[in-house]
Amino acid sequence: MKRLSVRLFAHANALIARRMVLAAISAAPLAVTAAWAAPAPTPIILTGADRRPATSLNGDWAAIVDPYFSGLFSFHHHEKQDGWFMNNKYTPGESVLHEYDFSRAPKLKVPGDWNMQRESLLYYEGPIWYERDFTYQPKEHTRVFLHVGAANYRSWFWVNGRKVCEHEGGFTAINCEITAAVHPGGNFVVAAVDNTRLEDGVPGLQTDWWNYGGLTREVSLIEVSEAFIDQYDLHLDRGEGSVIEGWVHVKDGQPGAMVEVNIPELGAKATAAAGPDGRAAIRLEVKGLERWSPETPKLYKVVVSAGQDSIDELMGFRTVETRGTEILLNGQPIFLRGISIHAEAPFRGGRAYSDKDAETLLGWAQELGCNFVRLAHYPHDETMLRAADRMGLLVWSENPVYWALQFDNPKVLAKAEQQLDEEIGTSRNHAAIILWSMANETPSYEARTRFIETEAARARELDPTRLITAALLVRGEGHTKIIDDPLGKALDVIGFNEYIGWYEQRPEDADTTEWRIAYQKPLIVSEFGGDAKAGLHGGENERWTEEYQASIYRHQFGMLNRIPQLRGMSPWILMDFHSPNRPLAGIQDEFNRKGLISDQGQKKQAFFILQKAYLEKTVGKPE
Ligand code: GCB
């Protein structure tokens, strides 16, 4: 205690908090150690978390780089979480953790990946400890959650020395209840985030994007009442078109708890009682509804309430379905003029997380003439989905089942399903999302097919109102390409990636390529393209030039127009993005250069080629 009192902490409040923990340690050292190391409850899924009043914990967090993860695993037994932090907790100056003193540690910004913040962390793959102080006044009958927009890839959280949760998966939100861990005044939160790639991870070891680590999205505290609305689903009924239906789930409510959904602008209100499972079925007759569409992205204020709890949502209502080889939006055939987008921040690089990032990326997509974006290759930030709702861009949302996973490992399936549950559970009320994509370019064999069929069935069960897709690989050589991956059976819409003119053949080979497609279903070409360094000019036959990339695009359109069931496209990709797989010095410099726009916002020739085709509607089926 004496030594603690002479140490300087950033905030006096935090000092008090730590003293209290210290006092507890001296009183009952074993009990506190257990609280620090004990398995923590799993995080919950919160729909509309960003619509709740929140206290931001963004900003500077103290950060300690711990490449051997000694803080979590001791040198005696690596299988057990009993490392330095576990055994001693974070008690600067008072434990054997003399070296691990957050008050002296440099800072990292949250939200933000660590790779782009410090040169020495550019290639870092491993654990980093984060710490931040906060003040809090607990309120009666109020529960509080630590909300983390995303932490890549595994993460562990403690509040005032009590472990509050663990999570795996780098692109979905984490909500840890911390009600029992906080106290009045100064508190502190410690997070360990580890971006080590795992053989049994989702994604696995290989990806064509940078493995950005850290607390990459916003962190906040969210307060709710004792019984609260954790998830809800409201959507326009496909059949009648004048009924909004769905459900609201009340967590820890009394049986029969009353739920209300109110859309003031439509004068529509419904009340329903929650069943024994906490779920209340909702049905609202609506008159004069203006449907959400890319042309009219109308959003309504929707108030969802139960007892003391209430959320103000902003939602659009539309239907999406297939009929034969058509995709129908609000009952009308639509062609998806799209572009693929990574969650890479324009200009500054690194992970995108802000409204401004979303508006820049989606603004470029609109300028290109898009009505559709493929948000590859993992669930994007909530801000991106809100922006898509607002701006009227249809969305393909994707889970990170990418390339080779351990498809025969049931643990991997469980991880993929958990991420799918989180993706659908948090973003199911965005009118913009029309497609859930199960996978990208996975090799066709039995275990893979079973794995993704299982996922697809789960997605359908969770959300029967949207279409299920995946980006498939194409078979065939020369001028006949074949799409017959058995996974196609499980999909509503077939996506496929092809790189004619880049990884194979010449751009002009597209002119004479024919497609054989085993499924009478709508088709989306979910990727095509090639690399070009912005500002590098030369002949059409010179690889890496803007002219070569433009030529790939030009030759694609005729071929695509000869595929009668083509219902959309999302070429690869809107903007150049960091990838360690792209080392070519002077050209790629660790960027995948297939962007139509450079990472610094320079538009390449291909941007204007695609823009013209989209604006003049010379590619795709007339709607
Ligand atoms: C693909 C992948 C995408 C890559 C792209 C490329 O097929 O789906 O993640 O970045 O090709 O540039 O090779």
XYZ file of C-alpha atoms and ligand atoms in Angstrom:
636
model
C 0.000 0.000 0.000
C 2.785 2.366 0.895
C 4.495 1.947 -2.392
C 1.223 2.275 -4.245
C 0.553 5.589 -2.604
C 3.733 7.110 -3.957
C 3.068 6.095 -7.521
C 1.570 8.537 -9.897
C -1.523 7.563 -11.768
C -3.197 9.369 -14.547
C -6.395 9.815 -12.628
C -6.949 10.098 -8.914
C -10.168 8.152 -9.266
C -8.405 5.210 -10.737
C -6.029 5.294 -7.829
C -8.899 4.913 -5.415
C -10.290 2.071 -7.439
C -7.023 0.213 -7.399
C -6.601 0.781 -3.687
C -9.943 -0.851 -3.143
C -8.874 -3.820 -5.196
C -5.613 -3.935 -3.302
C -7.400 -3.901 0.000
C -9.481 -6.781 -1.229
C -6.355 -8.650 -2.250
C -4.745 -8.329 1.169
C -7.990 -9.413 2.811
C -8.638 -12.409 0.604
C -5.848 -12.955 -1.875
C -7.148 -16.253 -3.161
C -10.643 -15.014 -3.796
C -9.389 -12.038 -5.788
C -7.032 -14.175 -7.795
C -9.954 -16.419 -8.618
C -12.070 -13.448 -9.702
C -9.277 -12.326 -11.999
C -8.678 -15.696 -13.571
C -12.079 -17.400 -13.370
C -13.931 -18.176 -16.577
C -16.101 -15.199 -17.389
C -19.629 -15.155 -18.729
C -19.910 -15.074 -22.491
C -20.810 -11.740 -24.037
C -24.370 -11.155 -25.190
C -25.695 -9.989 -28.537
C -27.276 -6.534 -28.445
C -29.317 -5.326 -31.393
C -29.171 -1.576 -31.973
C -26.408 -1.057 -29.395
C -25.408 2.124 -31.217
C -28.911 3.560 -30.699
C -28.591 3.465 -26.930
C -27.221 6.343 -24.855
C -23.600 5.491 -24.174
C -20.547 6.776 -22.357
C -17.631 6.662 -24.721
C -14.414 4.979 -23.658
C -12.698 5.967 -26.884
C -9.434 7.829 -26.720
C -5.990 7.017 -25.378
C -5.514 3.651 -23.723
C -2.261 2.613 -22.079
C -0.825 -0.316 -24.021
C 1.775 -2.930 -23.146
C 3.133 -5.157 -25.894
C 3.441 -8.728 -24.595
C 4.693 -10.943 -27.455
C 5.032 -14.097 -25.333
C 1.654 -13.447 -23.677
C 3.288 -13.841 -20.267
C 0.481 -11.771 -18.832
C -1.973 -14.538 -19.571
C 0.046 -17.741 -19.662
C 2.717 -18.510 -17.114
C 6.015 -20.034 -18.178
C 5.100 -23.186 -16.249
C 1.970 -24.296 -18.036
C 0.995 -22.722 -21.258
C -2.364 -24.442 -21.374
C -3.578 -22.616 -18.269
C -4.428 -18.938 -18.036
C -2.318 -18.275 -14.966
C 0.322 -15.828 -16.142
C 1.601 -12.726 -14.411
C -1.571 -10.721 -14.696
C -3.618 -13.703 -13.640
C -1.695 -14.394 -10.488
C -0.996 -10.882 -9.458
C -3.706 -8.927 -11.077
C -2.928 -5.446 -12.206
C -1.672 -3.732 -9.053
C 1.174 -1.523 -10.165
C 4.016 -1.234 -7.726
C 2.537 -3.781 -5.379
C 2.999 -7.037 -7.195
C 5.679 -8.782 -9.142
C 4.375 -6.779 -12.061
C 6.846 -3.977 -11.502
C 7.661 -3.995 -15.179
C 4.048 -4.116 -16.277
C 3.020 -0.649 -15.213
C 0.286 0.872 -17.336
C 0.867 4.312 -15.862
C 4.225 4.376 -17.656
C 3.120 2.609 -20.804
C 2.783 4.434 -24.117
C -0.722 4.973 -25.454
C -2.692 3.575 -28.341
C -5.786 5.212 -29.754
C -9.114 3.441 -29.503
C -10.788 2.857 -31.857
C -7.946 1.917 -34.113
C -5.755 -0.954 -35.154
C -2.312 -0.875 -33.582
C -0.449 -1.634 -36.819
C -0.969 1.808 -38.303
C -0.274 3.663 -35.059
C 3.279 2.621 -34.365
C 5.897 1.615 -36.886
C 7.169 -1.204 -34.696
C 3.665 -2.704 -34.684
C 3.143 -2.704 -38.444
C 3.709 -6.471 -38.740
C 2.927 -7.321 -35.133
C 0.868 -10.453 -34.574
C 0.447 -11.262 -30.932
C -1.077 -9.966 -27.715
C -1.222 -6.412 -26.429
C -2.575 -5.356 -23.048
C -4.752 -2.249 -22.957
C -5.818 -0.276 -19.911
C -8.071 2.721 -19.366
C -9.523 4.466 -16.318
C -13.104 5.662 -16.148
C -15.406 7.129 -13.567
C -18.800 5.637 -13.006
C -21.770 6.101 -10.698
C -23.807 2.912 -10.440
C -27.551 3.503 -10.459
C -30.195 1.434 -8.819
C -31.986 -1.095 -10.998
C -29.552 -0.397 -13.802
C -27.207 -2.814 -15.488
C -24.119 -1.722 -17.347
C -22.343 -3.323 -20.293
C -18.903 -2.790 -21.718
C -19.550 -2.521 -25.441
C -16.625 -3.180 -27.783
C -17.442 -2.686 -31.471
C -14.755 -5.240 -32.407
C -11.423 -6.559 -31.147
C -9.265 -8.579 -33.517
C -8.939 -11.540 -33.030
C -9.276 -12.927 -29.499
C -9.927 -10.699 -26.505
C -10.232 -10.886 -22.715
C -11.643 -8.160 -20.471
C -11.383 -7.307 -16.773
C -12.964 -4.466 -14.828
C -11.332 -3.561 -11.525
C -9.588 -6.905 -11.577
C -12.690 -8.976 -12.206
C -12.810 -10.900 -15.424
C -15.935 -9.879 -17.298
C -15.666 -11.789 -20.558
C -13.704 -13.426 -23.326
C -14.418 -13.378 -27.031
C -13.200 -14.868 -30.261
C -13.810 -13.258 -33.643
C -12.410 -10.004 -34.939
C -15.356 -8.339 -36.655
C -18.388 -8.542 -34.417
C -19.410 -6.581 -31.344
C -18.753 -7.736 -27.793
C -21.108 -6.804 -24.946
C -19.849 -7.786 -21.505
C -21.946 -7.196 -18.461
C -19.881 -5.345 -15.854
C -22.640 -4.441 -13.352
C -21.114 -6.514 -10.564
C -17.588 -5.304 -11.274
C -18.012 -1.510 -11.236
C -18.162 0.708 -8.169
C -18.783 4.402 -7.532
C -15.972 6.707 -8.617
C -12.789 5.502 -10.232
C -12.731 2.229 -12.135
C -10.382 0.703 -14.636
C -10.725 -1.712 -17.487
C -7.974 -3.984 -18.769
C -8.240 -5.731 -22.125
C -5.915 -8.256 -23.684
C -6.221 -8.435 -27.464
C -4.373 -11.056 -29.503
C -4.346 -11.017 -33.311
C -2.336 -14.224 -33.709
C -3.722 -16.090 -36.711
C -4.973 -19.530 -35.784
C -5.108 -22.731 -37.751
C -8.541 -23.329 -36.265
C -9.630 -19.692 -36.512
C -12.311 -18.016 -38.655
C -10.700 -16.757 -40.833
C -7.802 -19.209 -40.786
C -4.119 -18.651 -41.475
C -4.299 -17.155 -44.958
C -6.098 -13.994 -45.973
C -5.441 -11.374 -48.604
C -5.816 -8.499 -46.162
C -3.772 -7.030 -43.356
C -4.214 -8.702 -40.002
C -5.011 -5.478 -38.181
C -4.987 -6.063 -34.415
C -6.433 -4.241 -31.450
C -9.583 -2.552 -30.269
C -10.443 -1.628 -33.818
C -13.924 -0.232 -33.250
C -15.544 2.041 -30.667
C -15.664 1.146 -26.988
C -18.372 2.443 -24.656
C -20.485 1.777 -21.598
C -24.152 1.082 -22.192
C -26.713 1.175 -19.408
C -29.939 -0.784 -19.495
C -32.695 -1.567 -17.028
C -32.788 -4.848 -15.074
C -34.996 -6.441 -17.691
C -34.050 -5.129 -21.105
C -34.476 -5.580 -24.825
C -31.441 -7.417 -26.119
C -32.600 -8.389 -29.603
C -35.408 -7.525 -31.986
C -36.295 -8.095 -35.596
C -38.767 -5.924 -37.471
C -39.308 -6.219 -41.191
C -41.891 -5.798 -43.889
C -43.854 -8.959 -44.533
C -43.195 -10.372 -48.016
C -46.728 -11.578 -48.511
C -49.010 -8.701 -47.664
C -46.668 -5.766 -47.987
C -48.710 -3.710 -45.567
C -47.707 -5.547 -42.419
C -44.561 -5.024 -40.385
C -43.847 -8.148 -38.434
C -41.135 -9.645 -36.290
C -40.348 -10.067 -32.623
C -38.799 -8.374 -29.624
C -36.857 -10.354 -27.030
C -36.768 -9.213 -23.417
C -33.840 -10.481 -21.406
C -34.515 -11.411 -17.796
C -38.072 -10.097 -17.910
C -41.095 -11.523 -16.123
C -43.124 -14.024 -18.115
C -45.748 -12.030 -19.954
C -43.694 -8.786 -19.947
C -45.354 -6.286 -22.254
C -43.551 -5.011 -25.321
C -44.547 -2.059 -27.478
C -43.464 -1.068 -30.966
C -44.460 2.371 -32.158
C -43.886 4.027 -35.523
C -45.221 7.537 -34.860
C -45.012 8.776 -38.454
C -47.279 5.950 -39.610
C -49.551 6.172 -36.609
C -48.869 2.471 -36.062
C -48.486 0.876 -32.686
C -48.522 -2.718 -31.473
C -48.278 -4.273 -28.065
C -47.609 -7.906 -27.286
C -46.715 -10.059 -24.309
C -43.423 -11.916 -24.174
C -43.771 -15.683 -24.078
C -41.880 -18.001 -21.731
C -38.820 -17.660 -23.992
C -38.869 -13.874 -23.510
C -39.971 -13.242 -27.066
C -42.999 -11.183 -28.069
C -44.351 -11.602 -31.600
C -45.052 -8.279 -33.294
C -47.501 -7.471 -36.068
C -48.309 -3.936 -37.178
C -50.728 -3.067 -39.939
C -49.341 -0.047 -41.732
C -50.987 2.279 -44.227
C -49.164 4.661 -46.531
C -45.745 3.118 -45.899
C -43.038 4.545 -48.105
C -40.828 1.606 -48.911
C -37.076 1.806 -48.557
C -35.184 1.519 -51.832
C -31.955 2.910 -53.322
C -34.031 5.677 -54.949
C -36.014 6.447 -51.789
C -34.030 5.375 -48.736
C -36.822 6.351 -46.391
C -36.112 5.651 -42.716
C -38.750 5.718 -39.990
C -38.277 6.342 -36.320
C -39.327 3.164 -34.537
C -39.645 3.125 -30.760
C -39.241 -0.309 -29.231
C -40.012 -0.474 -25.514
C -40.509 -2.962 -22.713
C -41.041 -1.859 -19.120
C -38.315 0.631 -18.227
C -36.342 -0.032 -21.375
C -36.738 1.778 -24.654
C -34.752 2.121 -27.889
C -35.251 4.697 -30.624
C -34.494 2.948 -33.871
C -34.218 4.330 -37.365
C -35.376 1.754 -39.851
C -36.350 1.262 -43.452
C -38.845 -1.310 -44.691
C -38.583 -3.252 -47.941
C -38.884 -6.784 -49.190
C -36.373 -8.897 -51.061
C -36.928 -12.292 -52.657
C -36.089 -14.308 -55.724
C -38.414 -15.444 -58.504
C -36.760 -17.861 -60.895
C -33.563 -16.133 -61.871
C -34.758 -12.679 -60.802
C -33.963 -10.779 -57.616
C -37.001 -8.760 -56.603
C -36.713 -5.680 -54.440
C -40.144 -4.558 -53.297
C -41.583 -6.966 -55.853
C -39.659 -5.440 -58.799
C -36.718 -7.023 -60.634
C -33.469 -5.278 -59.854
C -29.937 -5.407 -61.248
C -27.270 -4.919 -58.590
C -24.714 -2.413 -59.847
C -22.125 -2.916 -57.170
C -18.565 -2.718 -56.024
C -16.659 -4.695 -53.388
C -15.325 -2.795 -50.380
C -12.875 -3.717 -47.602
C -13.116 -1.970 -44.218
C -9.910 -0.084 -44.987
C -9.787 3.599 -44.090
C -9.333 5.987 -47.003
C -6.247 8.219 -46.877
C -4.893 7.201 -43.458
C -4.966 3.406 -44.010
C -5.780 0.841 -41.377
C -9.214 -0.231 -40.228
C -12.191 1.966 -41.046
C -14.418 2.774 -38.082
C -15.902 6.263 -38.362
C -18.920 7.847 -40.023
C -16.510 9.829 -42.123
C -14.757 6.658 -43.364
C -18.134 5.127 -44.211
C -19.362 8.238 -45.981
C -16.194 8.564 -48.029
C -16.251 4.919 -49.155
C -19.974 4.762 -49.824
C -19.898 8.246 -51.370
C -17.392 6.946 -53.932
C -19.633 3.937 -54.563
C -22.542 6.279 -55.287
C -20.414 8.448 -57.538
C -19.607 5.271 -59.448
C -23.333 4.774 -60.039
C -23.755 1.874 -57.629
C -26.952 0.780 -55.961
C -25.151 -2.105 -54.233
C -21.970 -2.819 -52.269
C -20.357 -6.077 -51.277
C -18.908 -5.479 -47.826
C -16.095 -8.027 -47.958
C -14.837 -10.276 -46.257
C -16.255 -9.978 -42.738
C -19.027 -8.018 -41.026
C -18.307 -4.294 -41.290
C -18.785 -1.664 -38.629
C -22.297 -0.597 -37.650
C -21.490 2.935 -38.915
C -21.079 1.501 -42.411
C -24.471 -0.188 -42.264
C -26.163 2.937 -40.922
C -24.597 4.940 -43.740
C -25.792 2.373 -46.299
C -29.337 2.618 -44.862
C -29.185 6.401 -45.085
C -27.625 6.602 -48.524
C -29.697 3.875 -50.156
C -27.030 1.300 -50.944
C -27.997 -2.365 -50.915
C -25.534 -4.515 -48.987
C -24.022 -7.990 -49.273
C -22.867 -8.777 -45.720
C -20.258 -11.495 -45.354
C -18.866 -13.688 -42.622
C -15.150 -14.452 -42.531
C -15.334 -18.001 -43.865
C -12.569 -17.312 -46.327
C -10.403 -19.646 -48.449
C -9.137 -22.646 -46.470
C -10.561 -23.300 -43.033
C -10.469 -26.527 -41.061
C -13.856 -27.461 -42.458
C -13.794 -30.882 -40.825
C -13.218 -29.455 -37.350
C -16.477 -29.062 -35.355
C -14.824 -26.366 -33.205
C -14.277 -24.268 -36.304
C -17.897 -24.706 -37.314
C -18.950 -23.556 -33.836
C -16.781 -20.442 -34.214
C -18.222 -19.652 -37.626
C -21.748 -20.116 -36.280
C -21.072 -17.876 -33.316
C -19.820 -15.135 -35.622
C -22.827 -15.632 -37.879
C -25.187 -15.345 -34.902
C -23.456 -12.126 -33.858
C -23.497 -10.708 -37.373
C -27.182 -11.423 -37.941
C -28.181 -10.625 -34.350
C -26.659 -7.157 -34.446
C -27.386 -6.095 -38.004
C -30.685 -7.756 -38.892
C -32.673 -4.510 -38.836
C -30.735 -2.749 -41.577
C -32.927 -2.405 -44.623
C -29.769 -2.061 -46.707
C -28.688 -5.668 -46.119
C -30.313 -8.006 -48.627
C -27.766 -10.821 -48.793
C -26.005 -12.858 -46.134
C -22.897 -14.345 -47.637
C -21.714 -17.571 -46.062
C -18.238 -17.867 -47.556
C -15.674 -16.650 -50.046
C -13.756 -18.864 -52.491
C -13.731 -22.066 -50.511
C -12.313 -25.235 -52.085
C -15.002 -27.715 -53.052
C -14.945 -30.944 -51.035
C -17.459 -32.761 -48.917
C -16.554 -31.429 -45.467
C -16.524 -27.868 -46.809
C -19.913 -28.278 -48.432
C -21.441 -29.740 -45.267
C -19.926 -26.964 -43.159
C -21.337 -24.175 -45.287
C -24.693 -25.898 -45.748
C -24.952 -26.020 -41.950
C -24.169 -22.319 -41.766
C -26.688 -21.527 -44.506
C -29.407 -23.459 -42.681
C -28.640 -21.549 -39.520
C -28.710 -18.196 -41.298
C -32.103 -19.092 -42.806
C -33.445 -20.084 -39.436
C -32.210 -16.867 -37.845
C -33.422 -14.713 -40.691
C -35.814 -16.134 -43.254
C -36.363 -12.693 -44.813
C -33.081 -12.318 -46.655
C -31.237 -14.173 -49.401
C -28.348 -16.534 -48.788
C -25.306 -16.388 -51.027
C -21.594 -17.221 -51.203
C -18.766 -16.318 -53.569
C -17.881 -19.553 -55.378
C -14.858 -20.577 -57.385
C -15.215 -21.235 -61.065
C -14.106 -24.370 -62.927
C -12.987 -24.825 -66.475
C -10.204 -23.738 -68.686
C -9.937 -21.746 -71.832
C -13.064 -20.241 -73.178
C -15.656 -22.257 -71.312
C -16.159 -21.543 -67.643
C -18.323 -23.699 -65.455
C -20.175 -22.885 -62.259
C -21.333 -26.144 -60.733
C -19.938 -26.110 -57.183
C -22.306 -28.398 -55.197
C -22.625 -25.632 -52.599
C -24.818 -23.806 -55.117
C -27.753 -26.021 -54.072
C -27.823 -24.410 -50.624
C -27.841 -20.830 -51.951
C -30.593 -18.487 -53.106
C -28.201 -16.385 -55.153
C -24.955 -17.691 -56.640
C -21.898 -15.475 -56.350
C -18.746 -16.284 -58.299
C -15.280 -14.771 -58.593
C -13.312 -14.753 -61.837
C -10.090 -13.050 -62.892
C -10.019 -13.351 -66.682
C -7.242 -11.061 -67.861
C -5.399 -11.057 -64.582
C -4.679 -14.451 -63.006
C -5.453 -16.195 -66.264
C -5.613 -15.337 -69.946
C -5.699 -11.905 -71.486
C -8.389 -9.252 -70.968
C -9.697 -9.805 -74.511
C -10.258 -13.515 -73.831
C -13.420 -12.448 -72.064
C -14.870 -11.583 -75.502
C -15.044 -15.258 -76.447
C -15.702 -16.813 -73.046
C -18.956 -18.681 -72.528
C -20.451 -19.685 -69.226
C -22.129 -22.936 -68.233
C -24.120 -22.569 -65.070
C -25.599 -25.567 -63.321
C -28.211 -23.610 -61.381
C -31.292 -21.760 -62.520
C -30.813 -19.106 -59.880
C -29.832 -15.436 -59.904
C -26.113 -14.939 -60.422
C -23.794 -12.201 -59.182
C -20.216 -11.874 -60.354
C -18.831 -11.057 -56.952
C -15.269 -10.319 -58.114
C -13.304 -9.518 -61.237
C -10.526 -7.022 -61.842
C -6.780 -6.528 -61.875
C -4.062 -4.424 -60.272
C -3.007 -0.975 -61.468
C -0.809 1.551 -59.779
C -2.543 4.911 -59.844
C -0.663 7.256 -62.145
C 1.248 4.474 -63.920
C 0.481 4.719 -67.629
C 1.415 2.641 -70.640
C -0.064 0.424 -73.304
C -3.204 -1.674 -72.829
C -1.002 -4.742 -72.750
C 1.245 -3.521 -69.988
C 0.418 -5.120 -66.695
C 0.127 -2.798 -63.661
C -0.839 0.231 -65.762
C -4.165 2.008 -65.486
C -4.700 1.198 -69.170
C -4.355 -2.559 -68.587
C -6.837 -2.486 -65.714
C -9.252 -0.389 -67.770
C -8.968 -2.921 -70.576
C -9.942 -5.758 -68.211
C -13.084 -3.841 -67.301
C -13.951 -2.940 -70.871
C -13.735 -6.554 -72.022
C -15.823 -7.869 -69.148
C -19.054 -6.068 -69.954
C -19.827 -7.820 -73.255
C -19.188 -11.211 -71.680
C -21.321 -10.453 -68.653
C -24.167 -9.237 -70.811
C -24.221 -12.676 -72.483
C -25.053 -14.411 -69.192
C -28.860 -14.328 -69.167
C -29.227 -14.974 -65.437
C -26.705 -12.345 -64.307
C -28.411 -10.139 -61.741
C -25.550 -8.170 -60.324
C -21.859 -7.492 -60.026
C -19.375 -6.280 -57.458
C -15.957 -5.981 -59.133
C -12.855 -6.180 -56.994
C -12.440 -3.520 -55.530
C -13.321 0.104 -54.719
C -10.037 1.155 -53.095
C -6.486 -0.228 -52.836
C -5.941 -1.976 -49.508
C -3.022 -3.239 -47.449
C -2.097 -6.860 -47.892
C 1.134 -8.612 -46.936
C 0.616 -10.908 -49.935
C 1.421 -8.067 -52.306
C 5.114 -7.304 -51.961
C 6.019 -6.164 -55.496
C 8.344 -3.242 -54.820
C 7.625 0.053 -56.517
C 4.182 -1.128 -57.661
C 2.290 -2.875 -54.915
C 4.438 -2.076 -51.880
C 2.147 -4.251 -49.748
C -1.078 -2.977 -51.235
C -3.501 -4.980 -53.293
C -3.785 -2.479 -56.175
C -7.033 -3.743 -57.677
C -8.766 -0.636 -56.410
C -10.593 1.642 -58.826
C -9.333 4.340 -56.473
C -5.929 4.457 -54.787
C -5.613 4.491 -51.016
C -4.966 8.226 -51.397
C -8.191 8.826 -53.283
C -6.847 9.023 -56.870
C -9.368 7.630 -59.327
C -7.917 5.302 -61.924
C -9.160 5.006 -65.522
C -11.161 1.885 -64.739
C -13.261 3.902 -62.288
C -14.583 5.988 -65.174
C -15.104 2.966 -67.427
C -17.290 1.287 -64.827
C -19.006 4.552 -63.951
C -20.028 5.073 -67.565
C -21.358 1.523 -67.837
C -23.354 1.940 -64.625
C -24.726 5.388 -65.338
C -25.665 4.524 -68.910
C -26.818 1.077 -67.821
C -24.927 -0.614 -70.620
C -23.973 -3.471 -68.340
C -26.536 -5.732 -66.756
C -30.069 -6.550 -67.580
C -32.452 -3.651 -68.022
C -34.746 -3.520 -64.991
C -9.937 -13.103 -54.446
C -10.273 -12.915 -53.031
C -9.917 -11.534 -52.549
C -8.547 -11.153 -53.086
C -8.636 -11.096 -54.591
C -7.311 -10.789 -55.280
O -10.409 -13.966 -55.103
O -11.616 -13.194 -52.747
O -9.930 -11.511 -51.159
O -8.089 -9.958 -52.574
O -9.047 -12.332 -55.071
O -6.958 -9.639 -55.410
O -6.641 -11.727 -55.665
